[in-house]
Coordinates of C-alpha atoms and ligand atoms in Angstrom, one line a residue:
Chain A
X1 CA 14.0 -5.4 35.7
X2 CA 11.6 -3.0 33.7
X3 CA 10.7 -4.2 30.4
X4 CA 12.0 -2.2 27.5
X5 CA 9.7 -0.8 25.0
X6 CA 12.2 -1.8 22.4
X7 CA 15.3 -3.8 22.9
X8 CA 17.7 -4.2 19.9
X9 CA 20.5 -6.5 20.4
X10 CA 23.5 -6.8 17.8
X11 CA 21.1 -6.6 14.9
X12 CA 22.4 -6.7 11.4
X13 CA 20.3 -6.9 8.1
X14 CA 21.7 -8.1 4.7
X15 CA 19.3 -7.8 1.7
X16 CA 19.9 -10.4 -0.9
X17 CA 22.5 -12.3 0.8
X18 CA 24.9 -14.1 -1.3
X19 CA 23.8 -12.6 -4.5
X20 CA 25.2 -10.1 -6.7
X21 CA 22.9 -7.4 -5.6
X22 CA 23.8 -8.0 -1.8
X23 CA 23.4 -5.1 0.3
X24 CA 24.8 -4.8 4.0
X25 CA 22.0 -2.4 5.2
X26 CA 22.7 -2.6 9.0
X27 CA 25.5 -3.9 11.2
X28 CA 25.7 -4.3 14.9
X29 CA 22.8 -2.2 16.2
X30 CA 22.3 -2.1 19.8
X31 CA 19.3 0.2 21.1
X32 CA 17.1 0.0 24.0
X33 CA 14.2 2.2 24.0
X34 CA 12.3 2.8 27.4
X35 CA 8.4 3.1 27.6
X36 CA 7.3 6.7 27.0
X37 CA 10.5 7.8 25.2
X38 CA 10.4 9.7 21.9
X39 CA 13.4 8.5 20.0
X40 CA 14.2 9.9 16.5
X41 CA 16.5 8.2 13.9
X42 CA 18.3 10.5 11.8
X43 CA 21.1 10.0 9.2
X44 CA 21.9 10.5 5.7
X45 CA 19.7 8.9 3.0
X46 CA 20.2 5.2 2.7
X47 CA 21.7 4.7 6.2
X48 CA 19.0 2.2 7.2
X49 CA 16.7 4.1 9.2
X50 CA 13.7 2.8 7.2
X51 CA 15.2 -0.7 7.6
X52 CA 15.5 -0.5 11.2
X53 CA 11.8 0.8 11.7
X54 CA 10.5 -2.3 9.5
X55 CA 12.7 -4.5 11.6
X56 CA 11.2 -3.3 14.8
X57 CA 7.6 -3.8 13.1
X58 CA 8.7 -7.3 12.2
X59 CA 7.8 -6.5 8.4
X60 CA 11.2 -7.9 7.5
X61 CA 13.4 -10.3 9.9
X62 CA 17.1 -9.4 11.0
X63 CA 19.9 -11.4 9.3
X64 CA 21.7 -11.6 12.8
X65 CA 20.9 -10.3 16.4
X66 CA 17.4 -10.2 18.2
X67 CA 14.6 -7.7 18.6
X68 CA 12.2 -7.6 21.5
X69 CA 9.0 -5.2 21.7
X70 CA 7.5 -5.1 25.1
X71 CA 9.4 -8.0 26.3
X72 CA 8.3 -10.4 23.4
X73 CA 9.9 -11.2 20.0
X74 CA 9.0 -8.4 17.3
X75 CA 7.0 -10.9 15.4
X76 CA 4.7 -11.6 18.4
X77 CA 4.3 -8.0 19.0
X78 CA 3.2 -7.6 15.5
X79 CA 0.8 -10.3 16.0
X80 CA -0.6 -8.9 19.2
X81 CA -0.9 -5.4 17.3
X82 CA 1.5 -3.8 20.0
X83 CA 2.6 -1.1 17.6
X84 CA 0.8 1.5 15.1
X85 CA 2.5 2.6 12.1
X86 CA 2.5 5.7 9.9
X87 CA 4.6 6.2 6.9
X88 CA 5.8 9.2 4.7
X89 CA 2.7 8.6 2.4
X90 CA -0.6 8.7 4.5
X91 CA -1.7 5.5 2.5
X92 CA -5.3 5.8 3.3
X93 CA -7.9 3.7 1.5
X94 CA -9.4 6.2 -1.0
X95 CA -12.8 4.2 -1.2
X96 CA -13.2 4.5 2.7
X97 CA -14.4 7.4 4.2
X98 CA -12.1 9.2 6.7
X99 CA -13.9 7.7 9.8
X100 CA -13.8 4.2 8.3
X101 CA -10.2 4.5 7.4
X102 CA -9.5 5.1 11.1
X103 CA -11.8 2.1 11.8
X104 CA -9.7 -0.2 9.6
X105 CA -7.4 -1.7 12.2
X106 CA -10.3 -1.9 14.6
X107 CA -12.4 -4.0 12.0
X108 CA -9.3 -6.3 11.6
X109 CA -9.2 -6.7 15.3
X110 CA -13.0 -7.7 15.5
X111 CA -14.3 -4.6 17.4
X112 CA -18.1 -4.0 17.4
X113 CA -19.5 -1.6 15.1
X114 CA -20.8 0.7 17.7
X115 CA -17.5 0.7 19.5
X116 CA -15.5 1.4 16.2
X117 CA -17.7 4.4 15.3
X118 CA -17.4 5.8 18.9
X119 CA -13.7 5.4 18.7
X120 CA -13.1 6.8 15.3
X121 CA -15.2 9.9 16.3
X122 CA -12.9 10.2 19.6
X123 CA -9.6 10.0 17.3
X124 CA -11.1 12.5 14.8
X125 CA -11.6 14.9 17.7
X126 CA -7.9 14.1 18.8
X127 CA -6.5 15.0 15.5
X128 CA -8.9 18.2 15.4
X129 CA -10.7 17.1 12.4
X130 CA -14.1 16.2 13.9
X131 CA -16.3 17.2 11.0
X132 CA -14.5 15.4 8.4
X133 CA -15.5 11.8 9.0
X134 CA -17.7 11.4 6.2
X135 CA -15.2 12.9 3.8
X136 CA -13.2 10.8 1.3
X137 CA -9.5 11.2 1.6
X138 CA -9.2 12.5 -1.9
X139 CA -11.1 15.7 -0.5
X140 CA -8.5 16.4 2.1
X141 CA -5.1 18.1 2.0
X142 CA -1.9 16.2 2.2
X143 CA -1.6 17.6 5.9
X144 CA -5.1 16.4 6.8
X145 CA -4.7 12.9 5.4
X146 CA -1.3 12.8 7.5
X147 CA -3.3 13.5 10.5
X148 CA -5.9 10.7 9.5
X149 CA -3.2 8.4 9.0
X150 CA -1.8 9.1 12.5
X151 CA -5.2 9.0 14.0
X152 CA -5.5 5.3 12.4
X153 CA -2.2 4.3 13.8
X154 CA -3.4 5.4 17.3
X155 CA -7.0 4.2 17.1
X156 CA -6.2 1.0 19.0
X157 CA -4.0 2.7 21.5
X158 CA -0.8 0.9 20.9
X159 CA 2.0 1.2 23.2
X160 CA 4.4 1.8 20.5
X161 CA 4.1 4.3 17.6
X162 CA 6.5 3.7 14.5
X163 CA 6.7 6.8 12.1
X164 CA 8.8 6.8 9.0
X165 CA 9.4 10.6 7.7
X166 CA 5.5 11.1 8.3
X167 CA 6.0 14.7 7.5
X168 CA 8.5 14.4 4.7
X169 CA 6.0 15.5 2.1
X170 CA 4.6 18.6 3.7
X171 CA 5.3 22.1 3.7
X172 CA 7.3 23.8 6.4
X173 CA 4.3 25.5 8.1
X174 CA 2.1 22.5 8.1
X175 CA 5.0 20.4 9.2
X176 CA 5.6 22.4 12.5
X177 CA 2.0 22.4 13.0
X178 CA 1.9 18.5 12.9
X179 CA 5.2 18.5 15.0
X180 CA 3.2 20.1 17.9
X181 CA 0.1 17.6 17.2
X182 CA 2.3 14.8 17.6
X183 CA 4.0 16.0 20.7
X184 CA 0.4 16.7 22.1
X185 CA -0.6 13.2 21.3
X186 CA 2.4 11.7 22.7
X187 CA 2.0 13.5 26.0
X188 CA -1.8 12.7 25.9
X189 CA -1.4 9.0 25.2
X190 CA 1.9 8.3 26.9
X191 CA 2.9 5.9 24.0
X192 CA 6.5 5.3 23.1
X193 CA 7.5 6.9 19.6
X194 CA 10.2 5.8 17.3
X195 CA 10.4 8.6 14.7
X196 CA 12.5 8.6 11.4
X197 CA 13.4 12.0 9.9
X198 CA 16.0 13.6 8.0
X199 CA 15.3 16.9 9.4
X200 CA 17.8 18.1 12.3
X201 CA 15.2 20.6 13.9
X202 CA 12.5 18.2 13.6
X203 CA 14.5 15.6 15.5
X204 CA 15.5 18.1 18.1
X205 CA 12.2 19.7 18.6
X206 CA 10.4 16.1 19.0
X207 CA 12.8 13.9 20.9
X208 CA 13.9 13.0 24.2
X209 CA 16.7 11.2 22.3
X210 CA 18.3 11.5 18.8
X211 CA 20.0 8.4 17.4
X212 CA 22.4 9.5 14.5
X213 CA 23.1 6.8 12.2
X214 CA 26.0 6.4 9.6
X215 CA 25.9 5.0 6.3
X216 CA 27.5 2.1 4.4
X217 CA 27.0 0.1 6.3
X218 CA 24.3 1.4 8.5
X219 CA 25.2 1.7 12.1
X220 CA 24.5 3.9 15.1
X221 CA 27.1 6.6 15.3
X222 CA 26.1 8.4 18.6
X223 CA 23.0 9.1 20.4
X224 CA 22.2 12.6 21.9
X225 CA 19.8 13.0 24.7
X226 CA 17.5 16.2 24.6
X227 CA 15.5 17.8 27.1
X228 CA 13.6 20.7 25.9
X229 CA 11.0 20.5 28.5
X230 CA 7.4 21.9 27.5
X231 CA 7.7 23.1 23.8
X232 CA 5.9 26.2 22.8
X233 CA 6.1 28.8 19.9
X234 CA 9.2 30.2 21.3
X235 CA 11.1 27.0 21.8
X236 CA 12.5 27.1 18.3
X237 CA 13.9 30.5 18.6
X238 CA 15.6 29.8 22.1
X239 CA 19.3 28.8 22.8
X240 CA 18.9 25.3 24.1
X241 CA 17.1 24.1 21.0
X242 CA 20.0 25.8 18.7
X243 CA 22.6 24.2 20.9
X244 CA 21.1 20.9 20.4
X245 CA 20.7 21.5 16.7
X246 CA 24.3 22.4 16.4
X247 CA 25.3 19.3 18.4
X248 CA 23.2 17.0 16.2
X249 CA 24.4 18.8 13.0
X250 CA 28.1 18.1 14.1
X251 CA 27.4 14.6 14.6
X252 CA 26.0 14.2 11.2
X253 CA 28.8 16.0 9.7
X254 CA 31.3 13.9 11.3
X255 CA 29.2 10.8 9.9
X256 CA 29.4 12.1 6.4
X257 CA 32.9 13.0 6.5
X258 CA 34.0 9.6 7.5
Chain B
X1 CA -10.7 29.1 11.8
X2 CA -7.1 29.2 13.0
X3 CA -6.1 25.9 11.5
X4 CA -4.1 26.4 8.2
X5 CA -5.2 22.9 7.0
X6 CA -9.0 23.5 7.6
X7 CA -8.6 26.7 5.7
X8 CA -6.9 24.9 2.9
X9 CA -9.7 22.5 3.0
X10 CA -12.3 25.0 2.1
X11 CA -10.4 26.1 -1.0
X12 CA -10.2 22.5 -1.9
X13 CA -13.9 21.8 -1.7
X14 CA -14.6 24.8 -3.9
X15 CA -12.3 23.2 -6.3
X16 CA -14.3 19.8 -6.0
X17 CA -17.4 21.5 -6.7
X18 CA -16.2 23.2 -9.9
X19 CA -14.8 19.7 -10.8
X20 CA -18.1 18.1 -10.4
X21 CA -19.7 20.8 -12.7
X22 CA -17.2 20.2 -15.2
X23 CA -17.8 16.6 -15.0
X24 CA -21.4 17.1 -15.5
X25 CA -20.6 19.2 -18.5
X26 CA -18.4 16.5 -20.0
X27 CA -21.1 14.1 -19.7
X28 CA -23.7 16.4 -21.7
X29 CA -21.0 17.0 -24.2
X30 CA -20.6 13.3 -24.8
X31 CA -24.4 12.8 -25.4
X32 CA -24.3 15.7 -27.7
X33 CA -21.1 14.4 -29.6
X34 CA -22.8 11.0 -29.9
X35 CA -26.0 12.3 -31.3
X36 CA -24.2 14.4 -33.9
X37 CA -22.1 11.4 -34.8
X38 CA -25.3 9.3 -35.4
X39 CA -26.8 12.1 -37.6
X40 CA -23.6 12.8 -39.5
X41 CA -23.3 8.9 -40.2
X42 CA -27.0 9.1 -41.5
X43 CA -26.1 11.9 -43.8
X44 CA -22.9 10.2 -45.0
X45 CA -24.9 7.2 -45.9
X46 CA -27.5 9.1 -47.8
X47 CA -25.0 11.4 -49.4
X48 CA -22.9 8.5 -50.7
X49 CA -26.0 6.9 -52.0
X50 CA -26.8 10.2 -54.0
X51 CA -23.3 10.2 -55.0
X52 CA -23.3 6.5 -56.2
X53 CA -26.4 7.0 -58.0
X54 CA -25.0 9.7 -59.9
X55 CA -22.2 7.6 -60.8
X56 CA -24.2 4.7 -61.8
X57 CA -26.3 6.9 -63.9
X58 CA -23.1 8.0 -65.8
X59 CA -21.9 4.5 -66.1
X60 CA -20.7 5.1 -69.7
X61 CA -18.4 7.9 -68.7
X62 CA -17.0 6.1 -65.5
X63 CA -16.9 2.4 -66.2
X64 CA -14.0 1.6 -64.1
X65 CA -14.9 3.6 -61.1
X66 CA -18.6 2.6 -61.1
X67 CA -17.8 -1.2 -61.1
X68 CA -15.4 -0.8 -58.1
X69 CA -17.6 1.4 -55.7
X70 CA -20.1 -0.3 -53.7
X71 CA -23.5 -0.4 -55.3
X72 CA -26.0 2.1 -53.9
X73 CA -29.2 1.0 -55.3
X74 CA -32.1 0.3 -52.9
X75 CA -31.5 -3.3 -52.8
X76 CA -27.8 -2.8 -51.4
X77 CA -28.4 0.6 -49.6
X78 CA -32.0 0.9 -48.7
X79 CA -33.1 4.7 -48.1
X80 CA -32.6 5.6 -44.2
X81 CA -36.4 6.5 -44.0
X82 CA -37.4 3.1 -45.4
X83 CA -35.3 1.3 -42.8
X84 CA -36.6 3.4 -40.0
X85 CA -40.3 2.9 -41.4
X86 CA -39.7 -0.8 -41.6
X87 CA -39.9 -0.9 -37.7
X88 CA -43.4 -0.1 -37.7
X89 CA -44.3 -2.4 -40.6
X90 CA -46.0 -5.8 -39.8
X91 CA -44.3 -8.3 -41.8
X92 CA -46.3 -10.8 -43.7
X93 CA -47.2 -14.0 -41.9
X94 CA -46.9 -12.3 -38.6
X95 CA -49.3 -10.3 -36.3
X96 CA -46.9 -7.7 -34.8
X97 CA -45.0 -5.0 -36.1
X98 CA -41.2 -5.4 -36.7
X99 CA -40.0 -3.0 -34.0
X100 CA -42.2 -5.1 -31.4
X101 CA -40.6 -8.5 -32.6
X102 CA -37.2 -7.1 -32.6
X103 CA -37.7 -5.7 -29.0
X104 CA -38.8 -9.2 -27.9
X105 CA -35.9 -10.9 -29.6
X106 CA -33.6 -8.2 -28.2
X107 CA -34.9 -9.4 -24.6
X108 CA -34.2 -13.0 -25.5
X109 CA -30.5 -12.1 -26.5
X110 CA -30.3 -9.9 -23.6
X111 CA -31.2 -12.7 -21.3
X112 CA -28.6 -15.0 -22.9
X113 CA -26.0 -12.1 -22.7
X114 CA -26.9 -11.2 -19.1
X115 CA -26.4 -14.8 -17.8
X116 CA -23.2 -15.1 -19.8
X117 CA -21.9 -11.6 -18.4
X118 CA -22.7 -12.8 -14.9
X119 CA -20.9 -15.9 -15.3
X120 CA -18.1 -14.2 -17.0
X121 CA -17.7 -12.0 -13.9
X122 CA -17.7 -14.9 -11.7
X123 CA -15.3 -17.1 -13.6
X124 CA -13.0 -14.2 -14.5
X125 CA -13.0 -13.0 -10.8
X126 CA -12.2 -16.6 -9.5
X127 CA -9.3 -16.9 -12.0
X128 CA -8.0 -13.4 -11.1
X129 CA -8.1 -14.1 -7.3
X130 CA -6.3 -17.6 -8.0
X131 CA -3.6 -16.0 -10.1
X132 CA -3.1 -13.0 -7.6
X133 CA -2.7 -15.6 -4.9
X134 CA 0.0 -17.5 -6.3
X135 CA 2.9 -16.1 -8.4
X136 CA 3.5 -19.7 -9.7
X137 CA 0.0 -20.1 -10.8
X138 CA 0.2 -16.8 -12.4
X139 CA 3.3 -17.6 -14.4
X140 CA 1.9 -21.1 -15.2
X141 CA -1.8 -20.3 -16.1
X142 CA -1.8 -16.8 -17.5
X143 CA -0.5 -17.8 -20.9
X144 CA -3.5 -20.3 -21.3
X145 CA -6.0 -17.6 -20.3
X146 CA -4.6 -15.5 -23.1
X147 CA -4.5 -18.5 -25.4
X148 CA -8.0 -19.3 -24.8
X149 CA -9.1 -16.3 -26.8
X150 CA -7.4 -17.5 -30.0
X151 CA -10.0 -20.4 -30.2
X152 CA -12.5 -19.3 -32.8
X153 CA -15.8 -18.8 -31.2
X154 CA -17.7 -19.9 -34.2
X155 CA -16.0 -23.1 -34.4
X156 CA -16.9 -24.2 -30.6
X157 CA -20.5 -22.7 -30.6
X158 CA -22.0 -25.7 -32.2
X159 CA -20.0 -28.0 -30.0
X160 CA -21.3 -26.2 -26.9
X161 CA -24.8 -26.7 -27.7
X162 CA -24.4 -30.5 -28.7
X163 CA -22.4 -30.6 -25.5
X164 CA -25.1 -28.8 -23.7
X165 CA -28.0 -31.0 -24.6
X166 CA -26.1 -34.2 -24.0
X167 CA -24.1 -33.6 -20.8
X168 CA -25.9 -30.8 -19.0
X169 CA -29.1 -32.7 -18.1
X170 CA -28.1 -33.3 -14.5
X171 CA -28.8 -29.6 -13.6
X172 CA -31.8 -29.4 -11.2
X173 CA -33.7 -27.1 -14.1
X174 CA -34.3 -28.2 -17.5
X175 CA -31.3 -27.2 -19.9
X176 CA -32.2 -25.2 -22.7
X177 CA -30.3 -24.1 -25.9
X178 CA -30.2 -20.4 -24.8
X179 CA -28.2 -21.5 -21.8
X180 CA -25.5 -22.9 -24.1
X181 CA -25.5 -19.6 -25.8
X182 CA -24.7 -17.9 -22.4
X183 CA -21.9 -20.4 -22.0
X184 CA -20.5 -19.2 -25.4
X185 CA -20.9 -15.5 -24.5
X186 CA -19.1 -16.4 -21.1
X187 CA -16.2 -17.6 -23.1
X188 CA -15.9 -14.0 -24.3
X189 CA -16.7 -12.1 -21.2
X190 CA -14.5 -14.0 -18.4
X191 CA -11.4 -12.9 -20.1
X192 CA -11.3 -9.1 -19.7
X193 CA -12.5 -9.6 -16.2
X194 CA -9.7 -12.1 -15.5
X195 CA -7.0 -9.9 -16.9
X196 CA -8.2 -6.5 -15.6
X197 CA -9.4 -8.1 -12.3
X198 CA -5.7 -9.5 -11.7
X199 CA -4.2 -6.0 -12.5
X200 CA -6.7 -4.5 -10.1
X201 CA -6.1 -7.0 -7.4
X202 CA -2.3 -6.2 -7.9
X203 CA -2.7 -2.5 -7.9
X204 CA -2.3 -1.8 -4.0
X205 CA 0.9 0.1 -3.4
X206 CA 3.5 -1.7 -1.3
X207 CA 2.9 0.6 1.6
X208 CA -0.8 -0.3 1.8
X209 CA 0.1 -4.0 1.7
X210 CA 2.7 -3.4 4.4
X211 CA 0.1 -1.7 6.5
X212 CA -2.1 -4.6 6.2
X213 CA 0.7 -6.6 7.3
X214 CA 1.6 -4.4 10.2
X215 CA -2.0 -5.3 11.5
X216 CA -1.1 -9.2 11.1
X217 CA -4.1 -9.3 8.7
X218 CA -4.0 -12.7 6.6
X219 CA -4.4 -13.0 2.9
X220 CA -8.1 -13.3 3.2
X221 CA -8.4 -10.2 5.0
X222 CA -6.1 -8.4 2.8
X223 CA -8.0 -9.6 -0.3
X224 CA -11.5 -8.4 1.3
X225 CA -10.5 -5.0 2.7
X226 CA -7.5 -4.0 0.4
X227 CA -7.2 -5.9 -2.9
X228 CA -10.7 -6.2 -3.8
X229 CA -11.8 -2.9 -3.2
X230 CA -8.7 -1.4 -5.1
X231 CA -9.7 -3.6 -8.0
X232 CA -13.3 -2.3 -8.5
X233 CA -12.3 0.5 -11.0
X234 CA -10.4 -2.0 -13.1
X235 CA -13.4 -4.4 -12.8
X236 CA -15.9 -1.7 -13.9
X237 CA -13.6 -1.2 -17.0
X238 CA -13.6 -5.0 -17.5
X239 CA -17.3 -5.0 -17.1
X240 CA -17.8 -2.5 -20.0
X241 CA -16.0 -4.6 -22.2
X242 CA -17.5 -7.7 -21.0
X243 CA -21.2 -6.4 -21.4
X244 CA -20.6 -5.5 -25.1
X245 CA -18.9 -8.9 -25.6
X246 CA -21.6 -10.6 -23.8
X247 CA -24.0 -9.3 -26.5
X248 CA -21.5 -10.0 -29.4
X249 CA -21.2 -13.7 -27.9
X250 CA -24.6 -14.1 -27.6
X251 CA -25.4 -13.1 -31.2
X252 CA -22.5 -15.0 -32.7
X253 CA -23.5 -18.0 -30.5
X254 CA -27.2 -18.0 -31.8
X255 CA -26.1 -17.7 -35.4
X256 CA -23.5 -20.3 -35.4
X257 CA -25.4 -22.7 -33.2
X258 CA -28.8 -22.1 -34.9
X259 CA -30.5 -21.1 -31.7
X260 CA -33.8 -19.4 -32.4
X261 CA -35.6 -16.6 -30.7
X262 CA -33.0 -13.9 -30.5
X263 CA -31.5 -11.1 -32.5
X264 CA -28.7 -13.5 -33.8
X265 CA -31.1 -15.8 -35.4
X266 CA -33.1 -12.8 -36.8
X267 CA -30.0 -11.4 -38.5
X268 CA -29.2 -14.6 -40.0
X269 CA -32.7 -15.2 -41.4
X270 CA -32.8 -11.6 -42.8
X271 CA -29.8 -12.0 -44.6
X272 CA -31.0 -15.3 -46.2
X273 CA -34.0 -13.5 -47.5
X274 CA -32.4 -10.2 -48.1
X275 CA -33.7 -9.8 -51.6
X276 CA -37.2 -9.6 -50.5
X277 CA -36.6 -7.0 -47.8
X278 CA -33.1 -5.6 -47.4
X279 CA -34.8 -2.9 -44.8
X280 CA -35.5 -5.7 -42.4
X281 CA -31.8 -6.8 -42.2
X282 CA -30.8 -3.3 -41.5
X283 CA -33.4 -2.9 -38.8
X284 CA -32.0 -6.1 -37.1
X285 CA -28.4 -5.0 -37.3
X286 CA -29.4 -1.5 -35.9
X287 CA -31.5 -3.5 -33.1
X288 CA -28.4 -5.3 -32.4
X289 CA -26.2 -2.2 -32.2
X290 CA -28.6 -0.5 -29.9
X291 CA -28.7 -3.7 -27.6
X292 CA -24.8 -3.2 -27.4
X293 CA -24.9 0.3 -26.6
X294 CA -27.6 -0.2 -24.0
X295 CA -25.6 -2.6 -22.0
X296 CA -22.6 -0.4 -22.1
X297 CA -24.5 2.4 -20.9
X298 CA -26.1 0.5 -17.9
X299 CA -22.6 -0.5 -16.7
X300 CA -21.2 3.0 -17.2
X301 CA -24.2 4.2 -15.1
X302 CA -23.4 1.7 -12.5
X303 CA -19.9 2.5 -12.5
X304 CA -20.6 6.3 -12.0
X305 CA -23.0 5.4 -9.1
X306 CA -20.6 3.0 -7.3
X307 CA -17.3 5.0 -7.7
X308 CA -19.1 8.3 -7.0
X309 CA -20.4 7.0 -3.7
X310 CA -16.9 6.0 -3.0
X311 CA -15.5 9.3 -4.0
X312 CA -13.5 7.8 -6.8
X313 CA -13.4 8.3 -10.5
X314 CA -13.5 5.7 -13.3
X315 CA -10.2 4.7 -14.6
X316 CA -9.7 6.5 -18.1
Ligands
LIG401 N1 13.9 -4.4 0.1 C1 15.3 -4.2 -0.1 N2 15.9 -4.9 -0.9 C2 17.4 -4.6 -1.2 N3 17.9 -3.5 -0.6 C3 17.1 -2.6 0.2 C4 15.7 -3.0 0.5 N4 15.3 -2.0 1.4 C5 16.4 -1.3 1.5 N5 17.5 -1.7 0.8 C6 18.8 -1.0 0.9 O1 19.0 -0.8 2.2 C7 19.8 0.4 2.6 C8 19.2 1.2 3.6 O2 17.8 1.7 3.0 P1 16.8 2.3 3.8 O3 16.5 1.7 5.3 O4 15.6 2.5 3.2 O5 17.6 3.8 4.1 P2 16.9 5.1 4.6 O6 15.6 4.9 5.1 O7 17.9 5.4 5.8 O8 17.0 6.3 3.5 C9 19.9 1.2 1.2 O9 21.0 0.8 0.6 C10 18.8 0.5 0.5 O10 19.2 0.5 -1.0
LIG402 MG1 13.7 5.7 4.6

């Protein structure tokens, strides 16, 4: 049996159980993700996408069910630093230079200085910001900061990348540019990606599988497989892309009407 | 460059250069404003003196007003030039000009203040870290940190001196009274450091704390790499308050505990023999103010340097 990158079995999450402000955030979530997949979670705001991602990251614990990452418990995977994470806001430390931001996880893992520096240089090249290592984050635009955050999440070569609306705050042009960047990184590094978004075209363009979620309480409505092959500048203008966009949109409509 | 992000970057760099120039302009303007302020203060003082003199001369016409307004004769308000001139006069019974004596005394007080300042940073930071570590400690202890500042400094100063002489003889060096004055200053300096330090340690955004958690970083690691660096601008704000407070604490400590050698003692003595040389008291007060401004400027410069190197700006 091959090990799943992520295996989620009948997971539910209740915030503040037994209290007046109790929230049933997720019920009955089952989801298996194979190594190398690019899975996006999409759904109306408040349907539990971030919650699901944070459960995989073991930043919070499920109320019921089990989550395995690389065949171990989610918590063990976190302790083993099996995943990297990027959020909607880049969340760089503004007192550190760009290079030292990328080195942060490596410092925590006890890498030697020379190796850290070599690695951050590589990562800066990878996100095409080679000449900006000595800058401070405040000197960079939002899109560049987001690239640095992604470089930081990939710096220790995690086998799993968790991204929560990482391009939500970017303008459309920058966003499409970043999508291509992420696809390139994904194919170059071979990591598994779980990607939260509320943009349908983004989900279709990036994924091998789109997971459509429904709200109140959050559950998985459908999953839609996507196979666009190698993406290029024309992909977004071609029929297969439109058909998938239409399919995902219909699924979301059904979810919101329910 | 085909990369839109890199192009945007160039625009940003130009903006940053303009920002820096504007900041330099602001610094110059602050110096100018302060100089003007000092000069205006001098003119107001002299102007009021002339005005009051005129009223005094017309006492018969303005009996009520003349008796309410502060006296403006040379004993109560010595002319500014006399005060400034006093710095170069060698007082009777001594062999150095007053300016030199005040400088030496300022150095004595500065030593007390510096030790009190540094001790305040250490104590304040320790309290801030402890309170940041535990919610319960914060809720239980924070009110007492606040309450500590309601104790009148003047009342405890003599106690600290006596206590220092009697109980602190176990230290490996000889305990001296000025060290007790430093303890008194510490009492004022730890407070802003503890309060602002706590705010600074609690300032990281949830997503940054979550990031550290995702790396499985422990509390110590998070303190060292996130909370403490995030607190530095807050600590500089606290340090500016603490630096001036350390001078106040040292001067008040000297006066109320009768410790000789510093500016506090000098102010006290000159107040006692005011009638024979009012200019000397004014000169001593000016020296104290200059010392306070000096330590403030030193910390401000350190703040600019440190935060500038980290590409950050001071909290306003
Ligand atoms: N820490 C929390 N405490 C209480 N309720 C929460 C918390 N985090 C999320 N929720 C609730 O859980 C639901 C799902 O939230 P979230 O996962 O952020 O949705 P999404 O990311 O899909 O917009 C929402 O109703 C939200 O209010
Ligand atoms: Mg969310």
